[in-house]
Short mmCIF file of C-alpha atoms in Angstrom, two decimals:
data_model
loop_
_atom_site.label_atom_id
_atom_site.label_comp_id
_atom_site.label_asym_id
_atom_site.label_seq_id
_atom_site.Cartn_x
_atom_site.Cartn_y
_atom_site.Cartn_z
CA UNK A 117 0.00 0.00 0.00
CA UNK A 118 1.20 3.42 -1.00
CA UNK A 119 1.20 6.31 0.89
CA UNK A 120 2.94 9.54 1.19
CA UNK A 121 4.12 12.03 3.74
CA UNK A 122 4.50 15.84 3.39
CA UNK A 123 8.07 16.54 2.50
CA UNK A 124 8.54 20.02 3.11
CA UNK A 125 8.67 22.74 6.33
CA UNK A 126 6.56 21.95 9.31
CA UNK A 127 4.91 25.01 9.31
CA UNK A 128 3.96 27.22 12.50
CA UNK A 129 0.33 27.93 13.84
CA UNK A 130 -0.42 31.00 12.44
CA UNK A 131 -0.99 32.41 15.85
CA UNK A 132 2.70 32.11 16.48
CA UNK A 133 4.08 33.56 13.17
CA UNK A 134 2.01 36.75 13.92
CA UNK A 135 2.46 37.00 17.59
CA UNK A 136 5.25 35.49 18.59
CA UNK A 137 8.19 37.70 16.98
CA UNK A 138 7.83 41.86 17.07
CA UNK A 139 9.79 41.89 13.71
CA UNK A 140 7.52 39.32 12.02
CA UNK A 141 4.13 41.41 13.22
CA UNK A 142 6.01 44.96 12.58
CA UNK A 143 6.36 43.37 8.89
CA UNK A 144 2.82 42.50 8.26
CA UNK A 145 1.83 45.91 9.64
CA UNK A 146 4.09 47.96 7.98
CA UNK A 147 3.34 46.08 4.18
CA UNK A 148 -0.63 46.14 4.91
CA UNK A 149 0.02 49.82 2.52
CA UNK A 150 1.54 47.85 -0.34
CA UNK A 151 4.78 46.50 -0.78
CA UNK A 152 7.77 47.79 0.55
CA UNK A 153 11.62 47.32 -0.45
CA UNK A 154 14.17 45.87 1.59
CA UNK A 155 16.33 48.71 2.48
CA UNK A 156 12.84 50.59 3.86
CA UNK A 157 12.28 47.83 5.60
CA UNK A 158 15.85 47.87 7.23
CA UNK A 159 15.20 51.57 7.90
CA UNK A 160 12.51 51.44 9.60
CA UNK A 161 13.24 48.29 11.80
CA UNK A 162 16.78 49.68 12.01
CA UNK A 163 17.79 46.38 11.80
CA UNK A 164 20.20 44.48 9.22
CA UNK A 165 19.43 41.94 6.68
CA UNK A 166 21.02 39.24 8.13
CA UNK A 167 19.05 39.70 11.37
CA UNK A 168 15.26 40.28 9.57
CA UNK A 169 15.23 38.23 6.85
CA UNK A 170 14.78 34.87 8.17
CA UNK A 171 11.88 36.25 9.79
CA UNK A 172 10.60 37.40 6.43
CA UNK A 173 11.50 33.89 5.25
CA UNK A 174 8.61 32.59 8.00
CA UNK A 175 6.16 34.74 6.86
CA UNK A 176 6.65 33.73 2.73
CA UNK A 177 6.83 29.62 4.07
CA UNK A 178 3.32 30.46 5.49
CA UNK A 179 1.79 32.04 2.54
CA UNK A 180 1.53 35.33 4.31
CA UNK A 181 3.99 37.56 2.22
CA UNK A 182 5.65 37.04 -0.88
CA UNK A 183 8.44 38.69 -2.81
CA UNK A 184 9.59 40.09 -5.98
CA UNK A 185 12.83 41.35 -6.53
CA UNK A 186 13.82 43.25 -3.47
CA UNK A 187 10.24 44.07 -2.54
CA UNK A 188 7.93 42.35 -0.16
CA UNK A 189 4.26 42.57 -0.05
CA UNK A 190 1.47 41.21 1.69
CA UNK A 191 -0.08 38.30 -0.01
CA UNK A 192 -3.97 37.67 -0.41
CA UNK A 193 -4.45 35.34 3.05
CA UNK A 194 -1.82 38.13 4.50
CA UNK A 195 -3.63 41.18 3.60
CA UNK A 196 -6.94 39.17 5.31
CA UNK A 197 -5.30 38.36 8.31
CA UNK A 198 -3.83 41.99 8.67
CA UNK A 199 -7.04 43.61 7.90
CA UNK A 200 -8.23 41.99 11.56
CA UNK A 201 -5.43 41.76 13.13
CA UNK A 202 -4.73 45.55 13.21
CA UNK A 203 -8.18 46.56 14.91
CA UNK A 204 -7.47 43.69 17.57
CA UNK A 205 -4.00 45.30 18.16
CA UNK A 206 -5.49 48.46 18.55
CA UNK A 207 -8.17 47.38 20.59
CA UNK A 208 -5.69 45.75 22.96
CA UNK A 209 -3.56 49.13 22.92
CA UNK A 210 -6.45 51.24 24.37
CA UNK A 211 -7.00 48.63 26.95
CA UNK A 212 -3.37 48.24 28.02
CA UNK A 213 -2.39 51.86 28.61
CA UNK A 214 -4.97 51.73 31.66
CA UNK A 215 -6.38 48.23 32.04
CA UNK A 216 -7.28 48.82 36.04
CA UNK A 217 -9.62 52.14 34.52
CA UNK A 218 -11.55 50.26 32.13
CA UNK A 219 -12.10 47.24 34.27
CA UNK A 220 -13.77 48.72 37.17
CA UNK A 221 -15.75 50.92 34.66
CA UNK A 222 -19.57 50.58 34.11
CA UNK A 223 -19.13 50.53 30.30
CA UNK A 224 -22.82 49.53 29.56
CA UNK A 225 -23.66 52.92 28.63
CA UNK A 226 -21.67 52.46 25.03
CA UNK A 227 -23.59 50.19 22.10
CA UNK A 228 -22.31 47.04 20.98
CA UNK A 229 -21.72 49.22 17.89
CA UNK A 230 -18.92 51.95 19.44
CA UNK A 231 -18.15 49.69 22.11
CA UNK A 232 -16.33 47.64 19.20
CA UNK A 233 -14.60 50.99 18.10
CA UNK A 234 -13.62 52.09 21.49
CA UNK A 235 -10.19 51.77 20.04
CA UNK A 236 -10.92 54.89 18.07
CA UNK A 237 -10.36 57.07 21.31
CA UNK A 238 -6.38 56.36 20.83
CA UNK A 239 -4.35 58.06 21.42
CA UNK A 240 -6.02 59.12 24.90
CA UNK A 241 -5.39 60.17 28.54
CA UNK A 242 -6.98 59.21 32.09
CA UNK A 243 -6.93 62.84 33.56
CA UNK A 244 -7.03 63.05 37.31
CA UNK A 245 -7.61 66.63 38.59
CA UNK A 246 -6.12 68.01 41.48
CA UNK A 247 -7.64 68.35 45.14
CA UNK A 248 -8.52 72.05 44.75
CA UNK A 249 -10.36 70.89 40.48
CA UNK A 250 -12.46 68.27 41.97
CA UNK A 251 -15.36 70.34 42.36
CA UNK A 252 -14.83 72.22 39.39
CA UNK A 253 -15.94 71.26 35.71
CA UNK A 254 -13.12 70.22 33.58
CA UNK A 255 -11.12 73.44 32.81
CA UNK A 256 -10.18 71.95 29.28
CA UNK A 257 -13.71 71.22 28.11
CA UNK A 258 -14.48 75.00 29.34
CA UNK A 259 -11.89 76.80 27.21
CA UNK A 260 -11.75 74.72 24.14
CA UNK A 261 -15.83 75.16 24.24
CA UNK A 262 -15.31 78.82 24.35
CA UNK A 263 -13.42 78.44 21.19
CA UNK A 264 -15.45 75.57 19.58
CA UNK A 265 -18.28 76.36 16.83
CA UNK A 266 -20.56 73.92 18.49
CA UNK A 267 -20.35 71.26 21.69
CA UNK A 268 -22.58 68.43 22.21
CA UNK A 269 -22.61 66.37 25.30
CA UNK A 270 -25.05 64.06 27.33
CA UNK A 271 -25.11 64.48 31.19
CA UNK A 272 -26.58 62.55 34.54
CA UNK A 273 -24.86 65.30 36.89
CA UNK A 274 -25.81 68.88 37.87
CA UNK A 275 -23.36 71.15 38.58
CA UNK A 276 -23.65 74.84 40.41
CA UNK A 277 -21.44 76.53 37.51
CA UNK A 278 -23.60 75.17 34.49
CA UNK A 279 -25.50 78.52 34.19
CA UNK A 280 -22.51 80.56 34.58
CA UNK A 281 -20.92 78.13 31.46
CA UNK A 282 -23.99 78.59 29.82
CA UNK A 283 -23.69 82.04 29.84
CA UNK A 284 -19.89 82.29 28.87
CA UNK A 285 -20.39 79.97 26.10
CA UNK A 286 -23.51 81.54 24.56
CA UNK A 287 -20.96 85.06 24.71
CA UNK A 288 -18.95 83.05 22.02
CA UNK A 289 -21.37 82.38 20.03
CA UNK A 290 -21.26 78.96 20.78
CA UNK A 291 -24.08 76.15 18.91
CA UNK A 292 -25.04 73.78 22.19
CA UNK A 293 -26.50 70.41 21.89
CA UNK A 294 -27.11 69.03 25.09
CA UNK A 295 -29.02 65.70 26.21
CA UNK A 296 -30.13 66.16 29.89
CA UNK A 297 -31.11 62.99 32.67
CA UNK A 298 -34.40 63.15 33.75
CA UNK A 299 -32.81 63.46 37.14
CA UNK A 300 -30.17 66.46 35.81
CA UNK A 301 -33.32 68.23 33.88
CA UNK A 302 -35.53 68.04 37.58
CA UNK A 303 -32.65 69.72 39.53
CA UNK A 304 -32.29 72.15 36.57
CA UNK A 305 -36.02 73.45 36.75
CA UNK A 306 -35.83 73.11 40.23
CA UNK A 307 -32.57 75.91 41.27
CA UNK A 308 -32.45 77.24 37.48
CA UNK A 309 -35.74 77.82 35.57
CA UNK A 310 -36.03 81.29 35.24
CA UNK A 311 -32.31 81.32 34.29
CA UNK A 312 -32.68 77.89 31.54
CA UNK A 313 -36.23 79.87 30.09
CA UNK A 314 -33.56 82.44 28.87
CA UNK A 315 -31.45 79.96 27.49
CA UNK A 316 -34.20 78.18 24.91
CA UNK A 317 -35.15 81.38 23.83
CA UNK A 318 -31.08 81.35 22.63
CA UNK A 319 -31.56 80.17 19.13
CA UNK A 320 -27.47 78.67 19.55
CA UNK A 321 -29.28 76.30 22.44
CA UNK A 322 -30.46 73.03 22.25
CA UNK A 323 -31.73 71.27 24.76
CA UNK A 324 -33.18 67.05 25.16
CA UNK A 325 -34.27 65.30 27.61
CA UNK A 326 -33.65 61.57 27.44
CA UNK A 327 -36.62 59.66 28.84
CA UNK A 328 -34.11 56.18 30.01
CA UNK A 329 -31.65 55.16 32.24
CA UNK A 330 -28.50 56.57 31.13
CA UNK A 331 -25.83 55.00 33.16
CA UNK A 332 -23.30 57.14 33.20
CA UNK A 333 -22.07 60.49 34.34
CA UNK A 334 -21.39 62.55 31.23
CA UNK A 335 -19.46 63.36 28.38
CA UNK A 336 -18.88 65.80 25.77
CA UNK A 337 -17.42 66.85 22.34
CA UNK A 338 -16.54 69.63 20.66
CA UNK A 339 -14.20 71.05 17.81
CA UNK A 340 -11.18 70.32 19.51
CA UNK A 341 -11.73 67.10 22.06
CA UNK A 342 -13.62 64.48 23.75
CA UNK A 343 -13.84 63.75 27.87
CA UNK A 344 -16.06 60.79 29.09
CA UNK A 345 -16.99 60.69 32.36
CA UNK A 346 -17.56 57.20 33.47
CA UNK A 347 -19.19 55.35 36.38
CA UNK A 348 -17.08 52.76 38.00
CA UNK A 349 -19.01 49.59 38.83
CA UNK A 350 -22.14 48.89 40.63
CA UNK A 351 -22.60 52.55 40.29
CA UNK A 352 -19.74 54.50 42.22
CA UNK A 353 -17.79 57.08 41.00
CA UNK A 354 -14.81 59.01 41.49
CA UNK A 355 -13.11 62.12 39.68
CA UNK A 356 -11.35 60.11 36.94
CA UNK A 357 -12.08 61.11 33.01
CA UNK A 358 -11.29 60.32 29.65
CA UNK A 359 -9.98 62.86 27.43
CA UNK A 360 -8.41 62.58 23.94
CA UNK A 361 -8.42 65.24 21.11
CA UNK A 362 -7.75 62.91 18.19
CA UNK A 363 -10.40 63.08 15.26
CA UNK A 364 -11.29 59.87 15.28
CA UNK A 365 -12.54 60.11 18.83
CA UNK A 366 -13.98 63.06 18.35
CA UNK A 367 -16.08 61.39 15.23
CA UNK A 368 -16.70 58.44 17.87
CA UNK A 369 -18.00 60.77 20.68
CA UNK A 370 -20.31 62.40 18.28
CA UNK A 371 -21.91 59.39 16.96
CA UNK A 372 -22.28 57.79 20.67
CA UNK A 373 -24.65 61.66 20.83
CA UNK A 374 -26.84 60.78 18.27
CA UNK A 375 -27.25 57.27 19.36
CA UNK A 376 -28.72 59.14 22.85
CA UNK A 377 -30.44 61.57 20.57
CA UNK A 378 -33.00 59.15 18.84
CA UNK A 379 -34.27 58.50 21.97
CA UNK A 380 -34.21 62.32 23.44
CA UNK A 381 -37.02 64.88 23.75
CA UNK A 382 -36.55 67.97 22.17
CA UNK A 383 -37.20 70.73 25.21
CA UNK A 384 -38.78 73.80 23.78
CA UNK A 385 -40.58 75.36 26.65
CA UNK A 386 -41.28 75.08 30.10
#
């Protein structure tokens, strides 16, 4: 009886050619924009040939890159792979950089939707403000508001100063589109109504109610950056924020607004 054997390389789980060297995932990344010649790829790894290309040579045994002359490109199962591997990397980035935050976080408050993308808040800071801030709004939001064509933001928390922001924001000229808790828009009417009457006859203000539970504290957007303000778990909170000013998480803040705003009331009187 005949039979036969496979003659050539035992080849790696896949999972280890990606993962398991920095040089061979730096490669795949760095070809996922089209092929690349050697000497870039030397550059950029500031590396030399002897030292990179066997790990090249891994990647071509597995069907995963493939070369022509001096140039190395991605192949069709490599350009798959790549195309979900980097959102994964990414994904694990913005979890890594503060993996204690987002674990006691109460992240319910996102869809399954943006909760995918939360990547898309890279690159991204946990600000802490100091003893004598904590009882203060976030002095960031407040000046690059005041210079912002238009802020939206979604909040569960009443604040003292919120008229007096109001006031210094609608002095700039400043479009508003805010969703208020039921909770937030009670305590409003009850210490501010005379005060928020002026502000809808402000044709720059816009102001929602959302009629749910919206588990969180707040968060915001405007021209310039994005702060979440997140419940920890089971409801507690502390002083901690997210802030980033990249596009992307701008664009990803302002899409997590109109999710709340399909289910918001539009407030035009009293």
């Amino acid at each position: 009886m005949f039979g036969f054997r496979d003659c050539g390389i035992m080849k790696k789980p896949l999972l280890n050619v990606i993962f398991a060297s920095e040089k061979r995932k730096n490669v795949l990344l760095m070809l996922q924009d089209g092929f690349k010649k050697m000497q870039f790829i030397l550059e950029a790894h500031n590396t030399t040939r002897q030292t990179i290309l066997p790990q090249i040579r891994i990647l071509e045994e597995h069907h995963l890159v493939a070369q022509l002359d001096d140039s190395y490109e991605l192949t069709t199962i490599g350009k798959l792979i790549v195309d979900e591997m980097k959102p994964l990397l990414e994904t694990v980035k913005t979890f890594n950089m503060d993996i204690e935050y987002w674990g006691t976080r109460d992240l319910s408050f996102i869809p399954s939707h943006l909760f995918k993308r939360l990547r898309e808040l890279n690159p991204y800071q946990i600000f802490k403000p100091s003893i004598s801030e904590i009882n203060h709004p976030n002095k960031d939001l407040i000046e690059t508001t005041a210079s912002s064509k238009k802020m939206f933001a979604v909040t569960n928390i009443f604040h003292p100063n919120f008229m007096k922001l109001f006031t210094l924001w609608a002095e700039n000229n400043v479009e508003i589109h805010m969703i208020f808790s039921q909770e937030f828009f009670k305590k409003l009417l009850e210490h501010n109504r005379d005060e928020f009457q002026q502000l809808l006859d402000n044709e720059n203000y816009h102001f929602y109610r959302y009629d749910k539970l919206f588990h969180s504290l707040y968060f915001a957007v405007n021209d310039h950056m994005t702060l979440l303000a997140i419940l920890r778990t089971k409801g507690w909170f502390d002083e901690k924020s997210v802030t980033s000013y990249s596009n992307t998480a701008r664009k990803w803040t302002n899409e997590l607004f109109e999710y709340y705003l399909k289910d918001s009331t539009r407030i035009t009187e009293l």
